[in-house]
Structure formats: structure tokens, C-alpha cells
Short mmCIF file of C-alpha atoms and ligand atoms in Angstrom, two decimals:
data_model
loop_
_atom_site.label_atom_id
_atom_site.label_comp_id
_atom_site.label_asym_id
_atom_site.label_seq_id
_atom_site.Cartn_x
_atom_site.Cartn_y
_atom_site.Cartn_z
CA UNK A 574 -46.22 14.94 75.28
CA UNK A 575 -44.82 12.59 72.65
CA UNK A 576 -41.43 13.04 70.99
CA UNK A 577 -41.16 15.62 68.26
CA UNK A 578 -40.32 14.23 64.83
CA UNK A 579 -40.49 17.25 62.55
CA UNK A 580 -40.79 20.89 63.51
CA UNK A 581 -41.74 23.48 60.92
CA UNK A 582 -41.37 27.11 61.98
CA UNK A 583 -42.68 30.14 60.07
CA UNK A 584 -42.15 28.43 56.73
CA UNK A 585 -42.66 30.55 53.62
CA UNK A 586 -42.06 29.34 50.07
CA UNK A 587 -42.08 31.40 46.86
CA UNK A 588 -41.98 30.33 43.24
CA UNK A 589 -40.45 33.49 41.78
CA UNK A 590 -42.62 36.37 43.03
CA UNK A 591 -45.52 34.04 43.76
CA UNK A 592 -45.94 33.14 47.44
CA UNK A 593 -47.24 29.58 47.81
CA UNK A 594 -46.78 28.99 51.57
CA UNK A 595 -47.08 31.73 54.16
CA UNK A 596 -45.82 31.48 57.74
CA UNK A 597 -46.64 27.82 58.26
CA UNK A 598 -45.73 26.40 61.70
CA UNK A 599 -46.47 22.98 63.20
CA UNK A 600 -44.91 20.00 64.98
CA UNK A 601 -45.33 16.38 63.86
CA UNK A 602 -44.94 14.01 66.82
CA UNK A 603 -44.01 10.32 66.89
CA UNK A 604 -47.04 8.20 66.01
CA UNK A 605 -49.13 11.01 64.52
CA UNK A 606 -51.42 10.17 61.61
CA UNK A 607 -51.97 13.53 59.92
CA UNK A 608 -54.47 14.10 57.13
CA UNK A 609 -53.13 17.03 55.06
CA UNK A 610 -56.12 18.52 53.25
CA UNK A 611 -56.74 21.53 51.04
CA UNK A 612 -58.13 22.44 47.63
CA UNK A 613 -56.04 22.15 44.46
CA UNK A 614 -53.28 24.74 44.49
CA UNK A 615 -53.40 25.22 48.28
CA UNK A 616 -49.72 24.26 48.63
CA UNK A 617 -49.93 20.63 49.83
CA UNK A 618 -47.36 19.25 47.37
CA UNK A 619 -45.08 22.22 47.97
CA UNK A 620 -45.15 21.58 51.73
CA UNK A 621 -44.33 17.89 51.19
CA UNK A 622 -41.47 18.77 48.83
CA UNK A 623 -40.10 21.24 51.38
CA UNK A 624 -40.19 18.56 54.12
CA UNK A 625 -38.40 16.13 51.80
CA UNK A 626 -35.74 18.76 51.09
CA UNK A 627 -36.58 18.91 47.38
CA UNK A 628 -37.16 22.67 47.20
CA UNK A 629 -35.37 25.52 48.96
CA UNK A 630 -37.02 27.09 51.98
CA UNK A 631 -37.36 30.81 51.31
CA UNK A 632 -38.05 31.79 54.92
CA UNK A 633 -38.39 29.90 58.19
CA UNK A 634 -37.03 26.47 59.10
CA UNK A 635 -37.73 22.75 59.03
CA UNK A 636 -36.05 20.67 61.73
CA UNK A 637 -35.92 16.89 61.64
CA UNK A 638 -35.54 15.44 65.14
CA UNK A 639 -35.31 11.74 64.23
CA UNK A 640 -31.96 9.93 63.95
CA UNK A 641 -30.15 9.49 60.63
CA UNK A 642 -31.45 12.68 59.00
CA UNK A 643 -34.54 13.36 56.99
CA UNK A 644 -33.42 11.37 53.92
CA UNK A 645 -33.19 8.13 55.89
CA UNK A 646 -36.05 8.84 58.23
CA UNK A 647 -38.79 9.76 55.79
CA UNK A 648 -40.38 7.44 53.23
CA UNK A 649 -42.34 8.94 50.36
CA UNK A 650 -45.12 7.35 48.33
CA UNK A 651 -45.89 9.37 45.19
CA UNK A 652 -49.11 9.19 43.24
CA UNK A 653 -49.43 6.01 41.19
CA UNK A 654 -48.29 6.87 37.67
CA UNK A 655 -47.24 3.58 36.09
CA UNK A 656 -50.71 2.01 35.71
CA UNK A 657 -51.15 0.24 32.41
CA UNK A 658 -47.59 0.87 31.24
CA UNK A 659 -46.62 -2.67 30.26
CA UNK A 660 -43.37 -1.37 28.77
CA UNK A 661 -42.09 -0.44 32.23
CA UNK A 662 -39.60 -3.25 32.76
CA UNK A 663 -38.93 -3.36 36.52
CA UNK A 664 -39.92 -6.44 38.51
CA UNK A 665 -41.60 -5.94 41.88
CA UNK A 666 -38.58 -6.98 44.00
CA UNK A 667 -36.29 -4.67 41.99
CA UNK A 668 -38.58 -1.68 42.49
CA UNK A 669 -38.71 -2.36 46.25
CA UNK A 670 -34.90 -2.75 46.35
CA UNK A 671 -34.55 0.85 45.12
CA UNK A 672 -35.93 1.91 48.51
CA UNK A 673 -32.84 0.39 50.16
CA UNK A 674 -30.25 1.79 47.74
CA UNK A 675 -30.79 5.40 48.78
CA UNK A 676 -29.17 4.87 52.17
CA UNK A 677 -26.22 2.82 50.94
CA UNK A 678 -22.77 4.14 50.22
CA UNK A 679 -20.93 3.23 47.03
CA UNK A 680 -20.73 0.43 45.89
CA UNK A 681 -24.49 0.03 46.09
CA UNK A 682 -25.31 -3.64 46.17
CA UNK A 683 -28.29 -5.64 47.34
CA UNK A 684 -27.07 -8.25 49.83
CA UNK A 685 -28.65 -11.52 50.99
CA UNK A 686 -29.78 -9.69 54.15
CA UNK A 687 -31.41 -7.00 52.01
CA UNK A 688 -33.28 -9.68 50.09
CA UNK A 689 -34.64 -11.04 53.38
CA UNK A 690 -35.87 -7.57 54.34
CA UNK A 691 -37.47 -7.16 50.90
CA UNK A 692 -39.24 -10.55 51.20
CA UNK A 693 -40.48 -9.59 54.67
CA UNK A 694 -42.07 -6.33 53.53
CA UNK A 695 -43.62 -8.03 50.48
CA UNK A 696 -45.23 -10.62 52.79
CA UNK A 697 -46.35 -7.91 55.21
CA UNK A 698 -48.17 -6.10 52.40
CA UNK A 699 -49.58 -9.34 50.88
CA UNK A 700 -47.74 -9.01 47.57
CA UNK A 701 -45.03 -11.67 47.99
CA UNK A 702 -46.65 -13.80 45.27
CA UNK A 703 -46.10 -10.89 42.84
CA UNK A 704 -42.36 -10.67 43.57
CA UNK A 705 -41.23 -11.52 40.00
CA UNK A 706 -44.08 -9.78 38.17
CA UNK A 707 -43.44 -6.64 36.14
CA UNK A 708 -44.97 -3.63 37.88
CA UNK A 709 -46.57 -2.41 34.63
CA UNK A 710 -48.64 -5.63 34.48
CA UNK A 711 -50.22 -5.11 37.92
CA UNK A 712 -53.52 -3.50 38.89
CA UNK A 713 -53.57 0.03 40.33
CA UNK A 714 -54.08 -1.30 43.87
CA UNK A 715 -51.20 -3.77 43.53
CA UNK A 716 -48.89 -1.08 42.14
CA UNK A 717 -49.84 1.09 45.10
CA UNK A 718 -48.68 -1.64 47.48
CA UNK A 719 -45.40 -2.10 45.61
CA UNK A 720 -44.65 1.63 45.93
CA UNK A 721 -45.67 1.46 49.58
CA UNK A 722 -43.23 -1.45 50.05
CA UNK A 723 -40.48 0.63 48.41
CA UNK A 724 -41.22 3.55 50.76
CA UNK A 725 -41.36 1.27 53.83
CA UNK A 726 -38.42 -1.06 53.19
CA UNK A 727 -35.89 1.27 54.83
CA UNK A 728 -38.06 1.35 57.95
CA UNK A 729 -38.75 5.10 58.00
CA UNK A 730 -40.10 6.93 61.08
CA UNK A 731 -42.42 8.99 58.87
CA UNK A 732 -44.29 7.99 55.74
CA UNK A 733 -45.62 10.71 53.44
CA UNK A 734 -48.32 9.54 51.06
CA UNK A 735 -49.38 11.86 48.25
CA UNK A 736 -53.04 11.37 47.21
CA UNK A 737 -52.42 7.62 47.18
CA UNK A 738 -55.95 6.56 46.44
CA UNK A 739 -56.98 8.97 43.67
CA UNK A 740 -56.41 6.30 41.00
CA UNK A 741 -58.10 3.49 42.91
CA UNK A 742 -61.67 2.23 43.04
CA UNK A 743 -63.59 2.74 46.34
CA UNK A 744 -63.09 -0.82 47.66
CA UNK A 745 -59.32 -0.81 47.06
CA UNK A 746 -59.18 2.73 48.47
CA UNK A 747 -60.84 1.63 51.74
CA UNK A 748 -58.52 -1.38 52.00
CA UNK A 749 -55.53 0.87 51.45
CA UNK A 750 -56.63 3.37 54.11
CA UNK A 751 -57.03 0.57 56.67
CA UNK A 752 -53.63 -0.87 55.73
CA UNK A 753 -52.05 2.52 56.43
CA UNK A 754 -53.88 2.75 59.75
CA UNK A 755 -52.58 -0.72 60.68
CA UNK A 756 -49.00 0.31 59.90
CA UNK A 757 -49.48 3.45 62.02
CA UNK A 758 -50.98 1.55 64.96
CA UNK A 759 -48.82 -1.58 64.93
CA UNK A 760 -45.44 -0.10 64.03
CA UNK A 761 -45.87 3.43 65.37
CA UNK A 762 -44.83 4.87 62.00
CA UNK A 763 -45.95 8.48 61.71
CA UNK A 764 -48.06 9.24 58.66
CA UNK A 765 -48.80 12.35 56.61
CA UNK A 766 -51.49 11.51 54.11
CA UNK A 767 -52.13 14.20 51.49
CA UNK A 768 -55.70 14.25 50.25
CA UNK A 769 -58.34 16.54 48.81
CA UNK A 770 -60.99 14.20 50.24
CA UNK A 771 -61.69 15.53 53.74
CA UNK A 772 -64.56 13.14 54.51
CA UNK A 773 -62.46 10.00 53.79
CA UNK A 774 -59.33 11.13 55.60
CA UNK A 775 -61.30 12.25 58.69
CA UNK A 776 -62.31 8.62 59.26
CA UNK A 777 -58.77 7.38 59.84
CA UNK A 778 -56.41 10.24 60.75
CA UNK A 779 -55.71 11.33 64.32
CA UNK A 780 -54.90 14.90 63.28
CA UNK A 781 -56.04 17.21 60.50
CA UNK A 782 -53.87 19.82 58.83
CA UNK A 783 -55.92 22.18 56.67
CA UNK A 784 -53.93 24.29 54.26
CA UNK A 785 -54.84 27.21 52.07
CA UNK A 786 -51.34 28.65 51.56
CA UNK A 787 -51.60 29.45 55.26
CA UNK A 788 -52.33 26.86 57.92
CA UNK A 789 -56.08 27.20 58.63
CA UNK A 790 -56.24 24.36 61.15
CA UNK A 791 -53.85 21.92 62.76
CA UNK A 792 -55.05 19.76 65.63
CA UNK A 793 -56.90 16.59 66.58
CA UNK A 794 -59.48 15.18 64.19
CA UNK A 795 -61.86 14.97 67.17
CA UNK A 796 -61.73 18.72 67.83
CA UNK A 797 -62.02 19.34 64.11
CA UNK A 798 -65.20 17.23 63.90
CA UNK A 799 -66.74 18.92 66.97
CA UNK A 800 -66.37 22.35 65.47
CA UNK A 801 -69.31 21.91 63.13
CA UNK A 802 -69.57 25.53 61.95
CA UNK A 803 -65.93 25.55 61.01
CA UNK A 804 -66.24 22.29 59.08
CA UNK A 805 -69.38 23.50 57.28
CA UNK A 806 -67.52 26.64 56.29
CA UNK A 807 -64.84 24.48 54.70
CA UNK A 808 -67.42 22.38 52.87
CA UNK A 809 -68.91 25.60 51.48
CA UNK A 810 -65.47 26.68 50.39
CA UNK A 811 -64.93 23.32 48.63
CA UNK A 812 -68.37 23.37 47.02
CA UNK A 813 -67.74 26.85 45.64
CA UNK A 814 -64.48 25.62 44.15
CA UNK A 815 -66.25 22.65 42.60
CA UNK A 816 -68.77 24.99 40.95
CA UNK A 817 -66.15 27.47 39.73
P1 ADP B 1808 -51.51 21.39 45.83
O1 ADP B 1808 -50.59 20.23 45.97
O2 ADP B 1808 -52.27 21.72 47.06
O3 ADP B 1808 -52.43 21.25 44.64
P2 ADP B 1808 -49.16 22.84 44.96
O4 ADP B 1808 -48.18 22.89 46.07
O5 ADP B 1808 -48.93 21.84 43.87
O6 ADP B 1808 -50.64 22.69 45.55
O7 ADP B 1808 -49.22 24.25 44.25
C1 ADP B 1808 -49.41 25.47 44.96
C2 ADP B 1808 -49.28 26.66 44.01
O8 ADP B 1808 -47.94 26.74 43.53
C3 ADP B 1808 -50.15 26.59 42.78
O9 ADP B 1808 -50.62 27.88 42.52
C4 ADP B 1808 -49.22 26.11 41.70
O10 ADP B 1808 -49.63 26.58 40.45
C5 ADP B 1808 -47.91 26.71 42.13
N1 ADP B 1808 -46.74 25.87 41.73
C6 ADP B 1808 -46.54 24.58 42.05
N2 ADP B 1808 -45.36 24.13 41.59
C7 ADP B 1808 -44.78 25.19 40.95
C8 ADP B 1808 -43.54 25.39 40.24
N3 ADP B 1808 -42.63 24.40 40.13
N4 ADP B 1808 -43.30 26.61 39.72
C9 ADP B 1808 -44.19 27.62 39.86
N5 ADP B 1808 -45.36 27.51 40.50
C10 ADP B 1808 -45.66 26.32 41.04
#
């Protein structure tokens, strides 16, 4: 049994009268690579926000077992939204530096040591040569890596990636998925990758979490793949949604 990182127990979330998550329970362990899948509106983003502490938990609990608390221990990569916005003024190294400011006390300053850490992560993600470029001038795939660098620069134990490849072409998407797998394998960083694309995520995640307001499945990807009837049922469900 590996160490527990995050434990969610009987979590329910309401927006007003509207219940969005119902009695969700699971444990994320050190080194897990979890594919969080579900149709639009199934509560994926709500679950991520609850883990990040951005929305109140109506019922149940979320316990973070790592050191330093959830805000230092969890890195978050939102969907790419800046693409094509050449007016967005930040340079790559400045955007990545923001990922270090969150854990500093006032006065928040970037030190020479911080700059070394920033350079290291830029090299690690093959974007060092873009250090002084404006993020709005970069391609979608490059922007994705800059946001990944920002999420990773504080060396989090868990990275949560929200539909990171929806804006990317298939080749860049595949490269990005393998980069995430490398980070998971080489650095032991736990991953939760939110996706609506079950067939892509199945190829790289070690666990699958299937959500439809309730938790329909949480376990190894292997077991998930072996249970063919179950998987076909889900495909039917997805196909119906696509038609409706
Ligand atoms: P997913 O990420 O799987 O698409 P969400 O967590 O975004 O699902 O949404 C789940 C449900 O909660 C949807 O029915 C959505 O309309 C509703 N919802 C999401 N955010 C809010 C909000 N801020 N206020 C009210 N309802 C919301």
C-alpha cells in the first residue's frame, strides 16, 4: 500500500438546490496517475475545484495528507485560454515565476535562487529558448508547456490538469500526454488528468475515475479495460449524449 495523498470521504456539493456531486469517496495515493473522465456536466470541474479548496464542501470531507497543506502541495494547470492573444503582455519567465509567488510571504520577491529554479523547469520542459517571449505570441502547445512549468515550479506532489489537450492538434496532444507520463514516472508526481476523451486517457493513466455526479468507477485502468461490458455500456452512454 502506497502513502495516501488525498482522501475524499462522502463528498457532496450543491449549487443552490442543485446537487452536483453525491457521496463521492476515494483515495489518491503517491504516484497515482488518475484519468478523471465523465460527460459534460458530470461534475469533473466541481470535484477539482473542491480539491483545490475553491468551493465550499457541502457535506463530507477532503483530507490532504502531504506536507505543507493543499495550497503548496497541489499544482493546477487550467485549460489553455490565452492562445492568439498577442495583447497579453507577460513574458514566459514571468508567468512561470507566478507559480513561486503563491507560497511566499510578504514581501514577495523573485530571488536569484528562484531564477535558477525557473531556468531548470524551462529546460526540463524544452522551452528555455522561449524564456523572453510573450506568451500570447506562442503556439497552443508552447503555451501549454509554459502553464505546465508554472504549475510545476513549486515542485507539487500532485498535479491537476484540466482538459489540457482540448485546444491542441493530435500530434502535440500525444507529445503532451507522454510528457506528463514522464513526469509521473521519473519524479513520482501524482497526476489527476481531467478529460472527456476516455480512449486517449486510458492509454497513459494507471487509474480511471469515472464520474456522473456519483462515482461510477474508481480503480486500475487494467481492471477497467478487462471489464468489457462495463466499458461498452459507457461508450453507449457517451454516444447517446453525442446524438442528443
Ligand atoms: P464538468 O466539468 O464535468 O463538465 P461541472 O463540474 O462544470 O461539470 O458542472 C457540473 C454541473 O454543475 C453542471 O450541471 C453545471 O451546469 C453546474 N454548475 C457548474 N458550475 C456552476 C456554478 N458556479 N453555479 C451553478 N451551477 C454550476
